[in-house]
mmCIF file of C-alpha atoms in Angstrom:
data_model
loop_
_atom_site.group_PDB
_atom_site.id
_atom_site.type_symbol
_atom_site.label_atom_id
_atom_site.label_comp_id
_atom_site.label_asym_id
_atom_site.label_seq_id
_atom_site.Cartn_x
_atom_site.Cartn_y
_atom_site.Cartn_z
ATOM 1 C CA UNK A 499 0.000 0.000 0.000
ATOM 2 C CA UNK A 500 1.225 3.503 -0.852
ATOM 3 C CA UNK A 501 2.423 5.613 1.803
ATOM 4 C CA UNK A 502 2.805 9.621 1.467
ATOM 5 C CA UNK A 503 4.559 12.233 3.330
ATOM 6 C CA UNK A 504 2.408 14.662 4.897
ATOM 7 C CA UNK A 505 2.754 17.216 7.748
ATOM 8 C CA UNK A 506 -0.030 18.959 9.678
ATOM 9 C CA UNK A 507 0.360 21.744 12.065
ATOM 10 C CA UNK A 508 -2.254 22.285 15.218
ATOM 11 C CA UNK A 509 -2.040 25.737 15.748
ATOM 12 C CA UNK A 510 -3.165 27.780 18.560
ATOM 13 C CA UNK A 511 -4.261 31.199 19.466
ATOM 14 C CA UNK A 512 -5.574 34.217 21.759
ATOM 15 C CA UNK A 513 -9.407 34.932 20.486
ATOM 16 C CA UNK A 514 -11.113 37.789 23.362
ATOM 17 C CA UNK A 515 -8.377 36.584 25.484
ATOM 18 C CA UNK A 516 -8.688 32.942 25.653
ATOM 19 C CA UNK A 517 -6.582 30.381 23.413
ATOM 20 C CA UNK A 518 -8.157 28.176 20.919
ATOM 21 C CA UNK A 519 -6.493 26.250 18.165
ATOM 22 C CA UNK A 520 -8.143 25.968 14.639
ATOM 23 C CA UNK A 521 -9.018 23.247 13.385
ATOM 24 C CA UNK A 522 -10.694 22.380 9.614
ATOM 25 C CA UNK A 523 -13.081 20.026 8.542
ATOM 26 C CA UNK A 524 -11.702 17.867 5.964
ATOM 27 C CA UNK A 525 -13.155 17.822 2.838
ATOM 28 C CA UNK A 526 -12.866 14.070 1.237
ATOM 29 C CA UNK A 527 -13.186 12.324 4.739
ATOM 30 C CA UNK A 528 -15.182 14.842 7.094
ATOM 31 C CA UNK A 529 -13.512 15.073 10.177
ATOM 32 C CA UNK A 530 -12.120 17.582 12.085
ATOM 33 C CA UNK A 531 -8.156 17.718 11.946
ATOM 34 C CA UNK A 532 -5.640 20.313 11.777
ATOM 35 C CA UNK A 533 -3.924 22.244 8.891
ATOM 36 C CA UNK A 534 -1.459 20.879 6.690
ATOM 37 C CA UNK A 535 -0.832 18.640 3.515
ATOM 38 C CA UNK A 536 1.484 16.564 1.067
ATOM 39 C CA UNK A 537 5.797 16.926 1.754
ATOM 40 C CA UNK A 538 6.373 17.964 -1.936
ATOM 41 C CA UNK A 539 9.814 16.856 -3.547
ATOM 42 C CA UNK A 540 12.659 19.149 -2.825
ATOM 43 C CA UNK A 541 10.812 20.544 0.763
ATOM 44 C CA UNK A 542 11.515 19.750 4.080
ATOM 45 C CA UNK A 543 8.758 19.108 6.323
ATOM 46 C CA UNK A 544 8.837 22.715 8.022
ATOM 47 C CA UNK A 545 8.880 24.320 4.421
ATOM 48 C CA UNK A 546 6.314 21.920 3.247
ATOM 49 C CA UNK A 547 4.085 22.681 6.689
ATOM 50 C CA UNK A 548 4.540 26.698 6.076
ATOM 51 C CA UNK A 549 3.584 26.810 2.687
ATOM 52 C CA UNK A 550 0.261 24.664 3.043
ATOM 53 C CA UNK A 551 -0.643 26.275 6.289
ATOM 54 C CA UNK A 552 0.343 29.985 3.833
ATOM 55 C CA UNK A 553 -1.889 28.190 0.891
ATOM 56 C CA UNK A 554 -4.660 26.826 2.998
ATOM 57 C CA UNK A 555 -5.459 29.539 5.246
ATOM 58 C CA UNK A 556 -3.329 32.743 4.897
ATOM 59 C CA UNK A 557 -1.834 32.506 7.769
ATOM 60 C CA UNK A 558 1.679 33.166 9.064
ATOM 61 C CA UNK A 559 2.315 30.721 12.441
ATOM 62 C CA UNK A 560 5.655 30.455 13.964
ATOM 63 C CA UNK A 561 6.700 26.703 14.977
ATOM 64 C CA UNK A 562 6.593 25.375 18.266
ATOM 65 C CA UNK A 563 9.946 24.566 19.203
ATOM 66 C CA UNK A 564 13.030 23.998 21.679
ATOM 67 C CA UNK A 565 16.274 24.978 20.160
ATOM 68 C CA UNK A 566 18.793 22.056 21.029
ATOM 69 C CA UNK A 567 21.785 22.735 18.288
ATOM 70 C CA UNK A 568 23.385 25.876 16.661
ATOM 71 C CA UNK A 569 26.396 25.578 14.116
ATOM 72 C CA UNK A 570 27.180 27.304 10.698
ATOM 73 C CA UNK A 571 26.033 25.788 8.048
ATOM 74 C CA UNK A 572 23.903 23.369 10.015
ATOM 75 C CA UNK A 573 20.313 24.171 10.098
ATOM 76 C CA UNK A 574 18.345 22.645 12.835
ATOM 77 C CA UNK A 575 14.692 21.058 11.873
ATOM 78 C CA UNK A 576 11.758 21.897 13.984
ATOM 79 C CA UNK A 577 11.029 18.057 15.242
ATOM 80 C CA UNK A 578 7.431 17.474 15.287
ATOM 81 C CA UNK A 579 6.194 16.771 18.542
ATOM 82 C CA UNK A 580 4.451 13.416 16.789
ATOM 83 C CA UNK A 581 5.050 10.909 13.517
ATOM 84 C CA UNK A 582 1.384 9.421 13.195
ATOM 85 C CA UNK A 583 0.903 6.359 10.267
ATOM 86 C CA UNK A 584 -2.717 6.902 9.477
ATOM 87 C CA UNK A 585 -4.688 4.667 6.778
ATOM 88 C CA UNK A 586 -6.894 7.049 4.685
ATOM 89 C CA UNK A 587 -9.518 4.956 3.291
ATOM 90 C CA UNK A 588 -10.503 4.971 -0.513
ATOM 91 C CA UNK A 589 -12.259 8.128 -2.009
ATOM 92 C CA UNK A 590 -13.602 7.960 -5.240
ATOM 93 C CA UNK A 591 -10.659 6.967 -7.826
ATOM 94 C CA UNK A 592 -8.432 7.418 -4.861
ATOM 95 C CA UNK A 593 -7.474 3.832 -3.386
ATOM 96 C CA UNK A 594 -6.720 3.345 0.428
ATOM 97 C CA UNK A 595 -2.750 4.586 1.054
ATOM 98 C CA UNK A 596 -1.364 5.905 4.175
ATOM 99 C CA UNK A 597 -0.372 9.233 5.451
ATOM 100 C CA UNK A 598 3.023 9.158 7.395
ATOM 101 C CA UNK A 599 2.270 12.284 9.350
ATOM 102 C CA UNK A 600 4.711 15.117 10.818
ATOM 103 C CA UNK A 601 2.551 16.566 13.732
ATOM 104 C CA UNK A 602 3.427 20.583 14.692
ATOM 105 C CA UNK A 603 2.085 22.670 17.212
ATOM 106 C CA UNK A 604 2.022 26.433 15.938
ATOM 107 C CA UNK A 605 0.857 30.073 17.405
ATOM 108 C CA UNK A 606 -0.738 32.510 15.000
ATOM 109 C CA UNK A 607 -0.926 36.202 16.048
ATOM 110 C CA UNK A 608 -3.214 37.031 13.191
ATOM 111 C CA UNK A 609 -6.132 34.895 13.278
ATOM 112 C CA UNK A 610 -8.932 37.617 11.750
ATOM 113 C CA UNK A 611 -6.520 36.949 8.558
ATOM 114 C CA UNK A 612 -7.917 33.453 7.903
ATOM 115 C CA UNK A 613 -9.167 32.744 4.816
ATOM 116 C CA UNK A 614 -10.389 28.967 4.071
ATOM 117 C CA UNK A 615 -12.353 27.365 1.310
ATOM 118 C CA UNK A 616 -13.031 24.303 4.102
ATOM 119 C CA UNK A 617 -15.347 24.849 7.133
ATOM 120 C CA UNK A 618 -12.934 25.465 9.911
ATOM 121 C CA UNK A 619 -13.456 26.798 13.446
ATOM 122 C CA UNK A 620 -11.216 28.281 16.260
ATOM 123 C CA UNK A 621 -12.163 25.741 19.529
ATOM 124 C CA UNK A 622 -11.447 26.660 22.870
ATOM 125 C CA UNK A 623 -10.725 23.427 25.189
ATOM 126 C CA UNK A 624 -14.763 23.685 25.872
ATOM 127 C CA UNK A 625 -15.775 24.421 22.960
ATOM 128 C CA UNK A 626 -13.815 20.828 22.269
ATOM 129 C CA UNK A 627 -15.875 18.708 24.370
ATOM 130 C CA UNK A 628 -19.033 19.778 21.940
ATOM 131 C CA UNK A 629 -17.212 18.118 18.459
ATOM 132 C CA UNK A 630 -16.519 14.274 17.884
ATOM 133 C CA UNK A 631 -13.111 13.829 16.814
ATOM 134 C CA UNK A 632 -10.914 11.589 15.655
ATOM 135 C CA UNK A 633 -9.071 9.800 19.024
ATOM 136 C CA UNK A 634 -5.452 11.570 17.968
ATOM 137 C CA UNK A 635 -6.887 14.981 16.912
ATOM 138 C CA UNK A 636 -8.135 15.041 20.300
ATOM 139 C CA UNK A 637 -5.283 13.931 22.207
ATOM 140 C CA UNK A 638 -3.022 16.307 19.770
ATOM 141 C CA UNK A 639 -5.377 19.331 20.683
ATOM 142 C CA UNK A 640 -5.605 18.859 24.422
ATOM 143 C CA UNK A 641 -1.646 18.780 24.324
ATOM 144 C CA UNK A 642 -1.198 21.937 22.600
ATOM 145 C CA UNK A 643 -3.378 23.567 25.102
ATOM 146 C CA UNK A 644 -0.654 22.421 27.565
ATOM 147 C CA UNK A 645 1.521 24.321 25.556
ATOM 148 C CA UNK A 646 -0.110 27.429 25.727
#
């Protein structure tokens, strides 16, 4: 079975000052997950992340991140705080593959920016309780409120 790159970014911010984290409602499968997309050829999976989280939403998040190593010429990767294997199952010509998943937590500081084509919602940790999720998307979303 095919497996594809992919990395997804759950990203958090300060709405009437309380945090929520956006999250979109996919459009093939219908659940709730964060925002992200395919590791194209040539991109690393923090370019890949920025640019879909740019494409998909118009966003600009900063990454999540502890900074362990600095050396010229050496650039350290943001290490996802997850690496999920997910089966997607089959949609329409589509046949059932896997998604080898780079999770990110990210902060936004201009969330009245967003622009989406999906449904999507900002969720505070209450609102969270209301909305069936997948079991990691809500596992992954009560952590980043940890991070907060």
């Amino acid at each position: 079975m095919k497996k594809h790159f992919t990395a997804t970014a759950y990203i958090a911010t300060k709405i009437d000052g309380k945090y929520k984290v956006l999250l979109h409602k996919h459009k093939k499968h219908g659940f709730w997950l964060g925002v992200g997309g395919h590791i194209e050829k040539g991109e690393n999976p923090t370019e890949a992340l920025l640019r879909e989280v740019k494409e998909e939403t118009d966003l600009e998040i900063t990454l999540i991140k502890d900074q362990l190593l600095k050396i010229e010429d050496v650039e350290e990767l943001v290490c996802p705080v997850a690496i999920l294997e997910e089966k997607l199952a089959p949609y329409k010509n589509e046949p059932a593959h896997y998604h080898i998943d780079l999770i990110y937590f990210a902060i936004c500081k201009n969330p009245q920016k967003i622009k989406m084509k999906e449904e999507f919602a900002w969720f505070s940790k209450k609102d969270l309780q209301k909305v069936n999720l997948e079991k990691e998307v809500n596992y992954l979303t009560r952590k980043l409120f940890n991070y907060v």
